[in-house]
Every structure is written in structure tokens, then in C-alpha cells.
mmCIF file with all atom_site columns, C-alpha atoms in Angstrom:
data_model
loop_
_atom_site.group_PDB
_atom_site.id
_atom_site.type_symbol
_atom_site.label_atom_id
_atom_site.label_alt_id
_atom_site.label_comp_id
_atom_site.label_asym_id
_atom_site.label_entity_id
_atom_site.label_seq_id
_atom_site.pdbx_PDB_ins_code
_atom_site.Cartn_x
_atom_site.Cartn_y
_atom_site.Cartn_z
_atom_site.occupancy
_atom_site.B_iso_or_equiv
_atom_site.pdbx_formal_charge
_atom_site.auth_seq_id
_atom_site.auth_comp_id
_atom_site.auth_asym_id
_atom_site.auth_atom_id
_atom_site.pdbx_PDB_model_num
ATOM 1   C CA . UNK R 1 1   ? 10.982  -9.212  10.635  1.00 0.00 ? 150 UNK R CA 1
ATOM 2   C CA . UNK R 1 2   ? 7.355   -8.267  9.353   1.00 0.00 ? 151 UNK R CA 1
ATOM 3   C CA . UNK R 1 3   ? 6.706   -5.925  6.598   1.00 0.00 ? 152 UNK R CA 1
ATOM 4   C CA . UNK R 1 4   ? 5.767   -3.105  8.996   1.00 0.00 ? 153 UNK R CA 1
ATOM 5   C CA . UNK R 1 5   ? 9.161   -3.079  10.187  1.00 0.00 ? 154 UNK R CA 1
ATOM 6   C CA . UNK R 1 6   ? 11.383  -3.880  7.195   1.00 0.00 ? 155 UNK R CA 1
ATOM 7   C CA . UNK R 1 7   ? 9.169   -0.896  5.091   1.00 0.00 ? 156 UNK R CA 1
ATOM 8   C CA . UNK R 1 8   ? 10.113  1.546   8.314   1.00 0.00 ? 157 UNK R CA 1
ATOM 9   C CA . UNK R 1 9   ? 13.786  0.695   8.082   1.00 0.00 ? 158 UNK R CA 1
ATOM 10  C CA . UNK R 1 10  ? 13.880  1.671   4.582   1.00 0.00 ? 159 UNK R CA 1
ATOM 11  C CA . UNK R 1 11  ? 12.021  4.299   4.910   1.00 0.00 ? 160 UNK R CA 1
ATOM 12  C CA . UNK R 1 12  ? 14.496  5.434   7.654   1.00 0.00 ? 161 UNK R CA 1
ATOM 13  C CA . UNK R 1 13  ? 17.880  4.482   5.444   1.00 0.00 ? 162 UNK R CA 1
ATOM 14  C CA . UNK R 1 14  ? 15.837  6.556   2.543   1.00 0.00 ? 163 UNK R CA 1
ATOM 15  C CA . UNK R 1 15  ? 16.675  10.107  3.333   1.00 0.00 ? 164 UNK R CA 1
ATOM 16  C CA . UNK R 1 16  ? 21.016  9.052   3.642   1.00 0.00 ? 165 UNK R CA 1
ATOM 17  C CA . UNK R 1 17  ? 20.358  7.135   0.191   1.00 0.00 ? 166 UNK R CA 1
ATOM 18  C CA . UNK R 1 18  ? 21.056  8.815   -3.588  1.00 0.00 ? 167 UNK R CA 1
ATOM 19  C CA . UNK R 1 19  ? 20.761  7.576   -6.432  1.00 0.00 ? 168 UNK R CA 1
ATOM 20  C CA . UNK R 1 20  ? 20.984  4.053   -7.751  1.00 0.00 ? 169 UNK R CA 1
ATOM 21  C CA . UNK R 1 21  ? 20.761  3.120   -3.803  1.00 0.00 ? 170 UNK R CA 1
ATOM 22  C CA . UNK R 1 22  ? 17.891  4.660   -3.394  1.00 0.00 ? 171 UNK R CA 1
ATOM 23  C CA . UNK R 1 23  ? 16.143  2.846   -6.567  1.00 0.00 ? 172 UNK R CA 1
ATOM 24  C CA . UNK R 1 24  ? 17.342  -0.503  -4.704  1.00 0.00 ? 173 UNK R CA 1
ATOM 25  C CA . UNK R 1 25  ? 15.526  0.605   -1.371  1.00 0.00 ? 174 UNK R CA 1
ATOM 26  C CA . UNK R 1 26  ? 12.406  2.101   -3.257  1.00 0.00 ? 175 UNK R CA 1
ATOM 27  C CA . UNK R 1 27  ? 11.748  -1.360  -4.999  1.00 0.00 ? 176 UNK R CA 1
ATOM 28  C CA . UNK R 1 28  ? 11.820  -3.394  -2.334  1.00 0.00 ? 177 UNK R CA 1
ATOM 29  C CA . UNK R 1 29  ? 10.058  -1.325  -0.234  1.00 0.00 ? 178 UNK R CA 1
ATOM 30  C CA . UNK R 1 30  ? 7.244   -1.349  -3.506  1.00 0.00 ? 179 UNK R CA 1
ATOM 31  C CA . UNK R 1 31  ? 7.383   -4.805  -3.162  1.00 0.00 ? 180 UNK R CA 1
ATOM 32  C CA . UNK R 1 32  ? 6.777   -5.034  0.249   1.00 0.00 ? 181 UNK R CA 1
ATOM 33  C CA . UNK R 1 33  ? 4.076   -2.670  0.424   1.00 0.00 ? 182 UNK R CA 1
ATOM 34  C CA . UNK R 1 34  ? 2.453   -4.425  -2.776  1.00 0.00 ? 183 UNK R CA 1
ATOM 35  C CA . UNK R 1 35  ? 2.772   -7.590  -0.584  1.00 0.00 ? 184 UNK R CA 1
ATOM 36  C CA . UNK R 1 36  ? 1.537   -5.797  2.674   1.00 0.00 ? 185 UNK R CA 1
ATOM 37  C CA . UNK R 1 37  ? -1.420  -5.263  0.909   1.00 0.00 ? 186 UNK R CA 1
ATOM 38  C CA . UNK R 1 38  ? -2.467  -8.325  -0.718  1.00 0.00 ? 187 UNK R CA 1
ATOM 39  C CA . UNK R 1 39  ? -1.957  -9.583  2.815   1.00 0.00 ? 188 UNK R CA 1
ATOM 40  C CA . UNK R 1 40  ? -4.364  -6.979  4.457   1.00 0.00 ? 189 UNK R CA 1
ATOM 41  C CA . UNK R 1 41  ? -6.919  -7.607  1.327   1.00 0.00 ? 190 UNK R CA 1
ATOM 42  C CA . UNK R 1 42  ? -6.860  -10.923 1.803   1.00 0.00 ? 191 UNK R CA 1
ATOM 43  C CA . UNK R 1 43  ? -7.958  -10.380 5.536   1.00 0.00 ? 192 UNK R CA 1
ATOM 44  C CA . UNK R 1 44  ? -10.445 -7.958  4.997   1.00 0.00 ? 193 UNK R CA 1
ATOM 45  C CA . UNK R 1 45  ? -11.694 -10.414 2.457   1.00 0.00 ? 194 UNK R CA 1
ATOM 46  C CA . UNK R 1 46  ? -12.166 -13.179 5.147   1.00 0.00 ? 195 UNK R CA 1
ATOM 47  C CA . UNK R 1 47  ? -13.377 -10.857 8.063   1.00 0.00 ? 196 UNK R CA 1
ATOM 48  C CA . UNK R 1 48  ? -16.124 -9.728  5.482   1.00 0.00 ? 197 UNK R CA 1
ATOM 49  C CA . UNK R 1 49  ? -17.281 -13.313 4.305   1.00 0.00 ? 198 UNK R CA 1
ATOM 50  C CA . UNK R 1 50  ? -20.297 -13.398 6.121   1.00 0.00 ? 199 UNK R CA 1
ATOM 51  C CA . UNK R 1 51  ? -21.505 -9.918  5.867   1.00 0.00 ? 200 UNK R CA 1
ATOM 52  C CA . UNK R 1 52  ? -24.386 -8.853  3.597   1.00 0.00 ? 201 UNK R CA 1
ATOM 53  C CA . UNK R 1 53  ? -23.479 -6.663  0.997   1.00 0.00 ? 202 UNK R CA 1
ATOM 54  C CA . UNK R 1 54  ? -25.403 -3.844  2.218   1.00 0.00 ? 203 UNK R CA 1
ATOM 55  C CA . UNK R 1 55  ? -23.373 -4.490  4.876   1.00 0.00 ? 204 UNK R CA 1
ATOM 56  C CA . UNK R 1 56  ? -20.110 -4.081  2.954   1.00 0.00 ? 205 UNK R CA 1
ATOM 57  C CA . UNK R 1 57  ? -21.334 -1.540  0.734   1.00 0.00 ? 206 UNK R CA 1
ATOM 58  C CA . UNK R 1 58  ? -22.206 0.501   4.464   1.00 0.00 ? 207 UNK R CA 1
ATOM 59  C CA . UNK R 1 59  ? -18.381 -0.034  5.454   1.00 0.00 ? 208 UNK R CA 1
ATOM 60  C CA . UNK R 1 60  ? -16.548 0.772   2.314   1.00 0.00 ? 209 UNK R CA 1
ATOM 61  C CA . UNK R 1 61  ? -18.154 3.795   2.529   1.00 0.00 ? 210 UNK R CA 1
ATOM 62  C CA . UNK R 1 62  ? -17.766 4.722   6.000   1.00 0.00 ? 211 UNK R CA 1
ATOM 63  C CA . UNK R 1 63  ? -14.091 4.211   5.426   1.00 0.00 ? 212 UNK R CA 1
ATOM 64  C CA . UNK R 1 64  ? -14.657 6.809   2.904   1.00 0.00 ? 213 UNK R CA 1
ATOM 65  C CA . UNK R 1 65  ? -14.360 5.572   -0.432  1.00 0.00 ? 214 UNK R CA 1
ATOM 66  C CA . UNK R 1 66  ? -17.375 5.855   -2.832  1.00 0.00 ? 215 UNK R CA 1
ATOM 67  C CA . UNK R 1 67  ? -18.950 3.076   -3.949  1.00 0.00 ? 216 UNK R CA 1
ATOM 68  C CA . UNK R 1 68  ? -22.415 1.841   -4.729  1.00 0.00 ? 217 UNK R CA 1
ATOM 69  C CA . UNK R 1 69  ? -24.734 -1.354  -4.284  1.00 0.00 ? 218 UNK R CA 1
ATOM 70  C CA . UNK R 1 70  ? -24.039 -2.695  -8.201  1.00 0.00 ? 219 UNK R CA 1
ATOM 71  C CA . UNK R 1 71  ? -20.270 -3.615  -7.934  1.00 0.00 ? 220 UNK R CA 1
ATOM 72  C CA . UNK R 1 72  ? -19.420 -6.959  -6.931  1.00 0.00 ? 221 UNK R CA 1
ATOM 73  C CA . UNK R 1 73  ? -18.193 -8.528  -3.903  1.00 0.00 ? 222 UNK R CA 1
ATOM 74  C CA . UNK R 1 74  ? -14.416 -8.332  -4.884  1.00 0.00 ? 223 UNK R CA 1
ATOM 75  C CA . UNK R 1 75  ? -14.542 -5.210  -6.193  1.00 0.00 ? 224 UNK R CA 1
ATOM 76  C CA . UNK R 1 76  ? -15.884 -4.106  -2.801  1.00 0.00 ? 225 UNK R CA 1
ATOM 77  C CA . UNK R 1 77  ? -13.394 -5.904  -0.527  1.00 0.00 ? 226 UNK R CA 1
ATOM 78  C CA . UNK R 1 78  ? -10.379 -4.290  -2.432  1.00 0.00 ? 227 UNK R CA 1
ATOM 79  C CA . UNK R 1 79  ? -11.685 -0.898  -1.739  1.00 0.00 ? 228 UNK R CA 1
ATOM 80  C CA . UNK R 1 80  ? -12.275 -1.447  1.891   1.00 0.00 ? 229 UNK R CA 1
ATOM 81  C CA . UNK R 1 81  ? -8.920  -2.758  2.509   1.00 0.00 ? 230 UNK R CA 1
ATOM 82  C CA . UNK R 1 82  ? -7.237  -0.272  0.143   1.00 0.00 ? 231 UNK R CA 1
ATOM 83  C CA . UNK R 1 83  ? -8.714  2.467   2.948   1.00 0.00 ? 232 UNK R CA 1
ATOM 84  C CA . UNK R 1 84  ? -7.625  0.217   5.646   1.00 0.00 ? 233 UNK R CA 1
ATOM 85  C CA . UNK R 1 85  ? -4.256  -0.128  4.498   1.00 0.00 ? 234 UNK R CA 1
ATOM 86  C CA . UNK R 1 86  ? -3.496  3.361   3.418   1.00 0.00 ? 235 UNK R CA 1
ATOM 87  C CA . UNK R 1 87  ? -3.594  4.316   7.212   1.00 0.00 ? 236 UNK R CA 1
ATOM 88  C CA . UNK R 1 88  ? -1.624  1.657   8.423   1.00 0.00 ? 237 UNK R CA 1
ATOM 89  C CA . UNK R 1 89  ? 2.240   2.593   9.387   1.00 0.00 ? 238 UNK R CA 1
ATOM 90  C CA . UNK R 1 90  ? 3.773   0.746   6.861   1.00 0.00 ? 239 UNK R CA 1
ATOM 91  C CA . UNK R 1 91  ? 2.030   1.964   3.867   1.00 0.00 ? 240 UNK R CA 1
ATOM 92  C CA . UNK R 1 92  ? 1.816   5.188   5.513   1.00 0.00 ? 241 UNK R CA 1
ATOM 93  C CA . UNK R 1 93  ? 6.094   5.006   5.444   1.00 0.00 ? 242 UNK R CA 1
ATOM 94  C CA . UNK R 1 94  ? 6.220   3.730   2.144   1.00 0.00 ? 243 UNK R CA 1
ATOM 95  C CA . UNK R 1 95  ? 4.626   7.151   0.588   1.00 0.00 ? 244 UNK R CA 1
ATOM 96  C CA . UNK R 1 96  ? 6.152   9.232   2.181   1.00 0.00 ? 245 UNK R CA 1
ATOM 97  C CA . UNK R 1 97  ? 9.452   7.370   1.027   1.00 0.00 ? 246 UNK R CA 1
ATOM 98  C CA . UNK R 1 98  ? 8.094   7.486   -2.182  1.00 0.00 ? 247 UNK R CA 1
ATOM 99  C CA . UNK R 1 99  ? 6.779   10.951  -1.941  1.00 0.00 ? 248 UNK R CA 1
ATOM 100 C CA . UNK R 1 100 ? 10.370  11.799  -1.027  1.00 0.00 ? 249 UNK R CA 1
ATOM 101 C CA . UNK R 1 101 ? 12.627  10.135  -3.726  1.00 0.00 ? 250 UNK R CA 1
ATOM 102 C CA . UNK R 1 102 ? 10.207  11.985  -6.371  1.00 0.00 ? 251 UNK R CA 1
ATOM 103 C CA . UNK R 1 103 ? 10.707  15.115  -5.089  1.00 0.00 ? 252 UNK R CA 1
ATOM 104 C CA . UNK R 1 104 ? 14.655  14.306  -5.609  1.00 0.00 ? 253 UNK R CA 1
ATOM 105 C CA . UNK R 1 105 ? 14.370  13.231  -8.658  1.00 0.00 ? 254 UNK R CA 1
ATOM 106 C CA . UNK R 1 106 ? 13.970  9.197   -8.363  1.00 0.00 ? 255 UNK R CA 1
ATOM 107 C CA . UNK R 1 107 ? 11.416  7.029   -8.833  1.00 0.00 ? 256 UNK R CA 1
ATOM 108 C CA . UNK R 1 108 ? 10.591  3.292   -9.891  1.00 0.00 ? 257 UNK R CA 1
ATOM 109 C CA . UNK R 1 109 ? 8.579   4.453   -13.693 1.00 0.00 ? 258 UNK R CA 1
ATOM 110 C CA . UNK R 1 110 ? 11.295  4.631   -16.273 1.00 0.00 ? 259 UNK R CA 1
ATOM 111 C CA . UNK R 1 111 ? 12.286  7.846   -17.509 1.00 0.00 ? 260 UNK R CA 1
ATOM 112 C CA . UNK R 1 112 ? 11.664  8.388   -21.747 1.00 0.00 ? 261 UNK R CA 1
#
């Protein structure tokens, strides 16, 4: 099963889930979309290798996140995937699950 999937089947057994069942589901479907996207970064960090950084500076902001010409490669490369990824399904699940526990009353930060 990929992460695309599993992340939409929890975020499909989220709505039926309370409490301490819906913690478990949130955190792993954190972890998977924290995994998703070292995945997609570390794609978007090899399709990118050869580009100039004008280049990547051009695409990072087409995909609509500001940046400028005096941050570094990395820094660059982690912002264009982060715009990549927050469109994909599975990320796009996993907020809206997350979106959804917080507005009942669950999330993964520890309450003080």
C-alpha cells in the first residue's frame, strides 16, 4: 500500500473515530505525511540537480512561494516541494483530517 492510499484510509476511518482512536489514526497519518514528504523533497531535489538557480529560484516562485536569489540550494528545494506536496491527495487528506480532529477537540500537541 503507498502512502497516498494508507493517508486516504485514515482519513476516511477519521470522521467514525473519537477520542484516543482518533489520536492513534492522527499520528500515523502525521507520520506518513511527514514521510510522504521527505519522499517528494527528496525527488524534487534530484529532478532539480541540474538546474541553475535562477532557474529554481523562477520555479519556487511560480509555485507560489516567495523566495529570493540569496538562499541556498536546499533551502530552495524544500520550498518547491513543500508547494508540490501540499496539492498532492495525500497531504491534501491529511489536513483536512487534521483540520477535522481540531475542530473536535483532538490533536497531536499536548494539552497544558
Amino acid at each position: 500500500m503507498t502512502t497516498t492510499q494508507r493517508l486516504l484510509d485514515l482519513a476516511a476511518a477519521a470522521p467514525a473515530a473519537h477520542d484516543e482512536d482518533l489520536v492513534l489514526l492522527l499520528r500515523e497519518a502525521s507520520e506518513l505525511y511527514q514521510q510522504g514528504f521527505t519522499d517528494h523533497r527528496e525527488m524534487v531535489a534530484a529532478r532539480s540537480a541540474g538546474l541553475p538557480g535562477g532557474d529554481l529560484v523562477a520555479g519556487v516562485t511560480a509555485a507560489g512561494m516567495a523566495c529570493d536569489a540569496s538562499q541556498d540550494r536546499d533551502e530552495l528545494v524544500l520550498l518547491l516541494a513543500l508547494a508540490e506536496w501540499e496539492t498532492t491527495p495525500a497531504a491534501l487528506a491529511y489536513t483536512e483530517m487534521a483540520h477535522d480532529a481540531a475542530r473536535r477537540g483532538v490533536c497531536l500537541i499536548p494539552q497544558e
